[in-house]
XYZ file of C-alpha atoms in Angstrom:
175
model
C -0.018 0.032 0.004
C 2.871 2.391 0.895
C 4.459 1.797 -2.590
C 1.165 2.578 -4.277
C 0.891 5.867 -2.302
C 4.482 6.739 -3.301
C 3.763 5.897 -6.938
C 0.680 8.077 -6.912
C 2.606 10.937 -5.287
C 5.370 10.535 -7.919
C 2.858 10.554 -10.767
C 1.127 13.629 -9.379
C 4.494 15.438 -9.147
C 5.386 14.377 -12.690
C 2.033 15.623 -13.985
C 2.508 18.982 -12.233
C 6.025 19.318 -13.692
C 4.642 18.460 -17.178
C 1.943 21.068 -16.787
C 4.447 23.689 -15.816
C 6.624 22.798 -18.861
C 3.587 23.048 -21.177
C 2.765 26.480 -19.786
C 6.360 27.719 -20.107
C 7.141 26.077 -23.498
C 5.216 28.558 -25.666
C 6.810 31.594 -24.037
C 10.314 30.029 -24.438
C 9.571 29.235 -28.083
C 8.221 32.757 -28.575
C 11.358 34.306 -27.064
C 13.501 32.113 -29.343
C 11.450 33.036 -32.401
C 11.741 36.788 -31.678
C 15.412 36.368 -31.041
C 15.937 34.661 -34.404
C 13.608 36.951 -36.351
C 15.149 40.195 -35.152
C 18.837 39.598 -34.505
C 21.115 42.619 -34.472
C 22.555 42.808 -37.968
C 26.160 44.055 -38.005
C 25.842 44.643 -41.785
C 23.152 47.292 -41.458
C 23.245 50.883 -40.338
C 20.433 52.713 -38.453
C 18.540 53.268 -41.718
C 18.643 49.537 -42.559
C 21.146 49.912 -45.411
C 23.994 47.499 -45.669
C 27.355 49.063 -44.908
C 30.340 46.779 -45.419
C 32.536 46.434 -48.516
C 31.978 42.676 -48.758
C 29.524 42.134 -51.654
C 27.457 39.760 -49.419
C 27.080 42.567 -46.867
C 27.620 45.786 -48.649
C 26.444 49.359 -48.929
C 29.174 50.794 -51.070
C 30.347 54.070 -49.652
C 31.029 56.986 -51.893
C 34.767 57.166 -52.150
C 36.424 60.563 -52.686
C 39.138 58.718 -54.592
C 36.712 56.867 -56.948
C 36.420 53.170 -56.808
C 33.494 51.470 -55.111
C 32.447 47.922 -54.587
C 33.469 45.395 -57.223
C 30.544 43.836 -59.018
C 29.573 42.131 -62.223
C 27.310 44.118 -64.535
C 24.836 42.284 -66.685
C 22.423 43.592 -69.300
C 18.720 43.344 -68.552
C 15.516 44.179 -70.472
C 13.162 46.204 -68.311
C 10.394 46.402 -70.876
C 7.296 44.185 -70.881
C 7.967 40.767 -72.418
C 11.779 40.982 -72.104
C 14.144 38.790 -70.144
C 13.848 40.952 -66.998
C 10.564 39.137 -66.150
C 7.763 41.070 -64.470
C 7.363 44.674 -63.476
C 10.080 46.352 -61.421
C 9.965 45.621 -57.677
C 10.215 49.274 -56.647
C 7.108 50.612 -58.411
C 5.334 47.697 -60.150
C 5.948 49.204 -63.574
C 7.918 48.288 -66.669
C 10.607 50.729 -67.750
C 12.216 51.735 -71.010
C 15.626 50.357 -71.797
C 16.535 53.924 -72.779
C 16.399 54.970 -69.096
C 19.514 54.856 -66.917
C 18.163 52.176 -64.554
C 19.381 49.138 -62.666
C 18.397 46.126 -60.593
C 20.657 45.084 -57.700
C 21.339 41.768 -56.092
C 19.164 41.064 -53.062
C 21.673 42.107 -50.400
C 22.488 45.393 -52.150
C 18.755 46.025 -52.858
C 18.417 46.137 -49.062
C 14.801 45.086 -48.948
C 13.786 48.043 -51.167
C 15.603 50.724 -49.236
C 17.589 51.642 -52.420
C 14.418 51.936 -54.539
C 14.632 55.025 -56.763
C 18.060 55.984 -55.273
C 20.916 56.825 -57.582
C 24.012 54.688 -57.727
C 27.300 55.421 -59.575
C 28.522 52.617 -61.846
C 32.038 52.717 -63.178
C 33.351 50.405 -65.936
C 36.710 48.906 -65.070
C 37.308 48.470 -68.786
C 36.592 52.017 -70.074
C 36.946 53.978 -66.851
C 33.679 55.800 -67.601
C 31.121 56.365 -64.839
C 27.352 56.909 -64.981
C 24.577 57.422 -62.457
C 21.610 55.024 -62.707
C 18.436 54.739 -60.635
C 17.574 51.573 -58.825
C 14.185 50.231 -59.886
C 14.364 46.525 -59.237
C 15.862 43.610 -57.404
C 17.931 40.825 -59.014
C 16.668 38.133 -56.682
C 19.653 36.222 -55.250
C 17.299 33.651 -53.780
C 16.177 32.701 -57.257
C 19.244 32.460 -59.433
C 20.811 35.949 -59.356
C 24.323 35.938 -57.854
C 25.158 38.157 -54.886
C 27.382 40.547 -56.798
C 25.183 41.664 -59.724
C 24.353 45.152 -60.975
C 21.802 44.365 -63.687
C 21.396 47.355 -65.990
C 19.499 48.653 -68.988
C 21.019 49.053 -72.443
C 21.266 52.809 -71.847
C 23.799 52.218 -69.034
C 25.905 49.984 -71.296
C 25.842 52.552 -74.046
C 26.837 55.414 -71.735
C 29.769 53.348 -70.429
C 30.879 52.569 -73.982
C 30.283 48.815 -73.604
C 28.862 46.250 -76.026
C 25.691 44.561 -74.726
C 26.532 41.469 -76.760
C 29.303 40.743 -74.241
C 26.604 40.485 -71.596
C 28.778 40.415 -68.501
C 31.541 42.915 -67.483
C 33.336 43.889 -64.318
C 32.354 47.202 -62.750
C 32.469 49.040 -59.417
C 29.495 50.831 -57.908
C 28.668 53.064 -54.993
C 25.742 55.058 -53.658
C 25.699 58.333 -55.605
């Protein structure tokens, strides 16, 4: 009889402990979720823009000596029905390839914080620089590499580059 009483007491204690764990578990999980959803990002400044030179974590600073962040420039069609796909991420519209416009890799696009902002693109081949407006994202989660500045034909023409080449080294910075 004594062992039955001890067993019942043990089971009651175990049930109470399990109840406490069930009550605490959601709050612990919630705390972990918030911790993982909103970690401090050493790559971002107070405005949410990326700030390091590394192309995976970069907000190219304007350099008084020229330069910028190394990137690969590709040619993109921003008009309806062209290889650029759907409308631009910044405004939901298609754009003319005669405009000085660009799409940036996901990290550089900074969640849209660069939408409609000017960037300076410099050809490492010709040394020419142009300013283009960011209108779209080159989605690095779906095939675009992390170091892409995808531009209209107008940018290529202004830099003195042949769009048939399709891929050229450049540097870029916020203008």
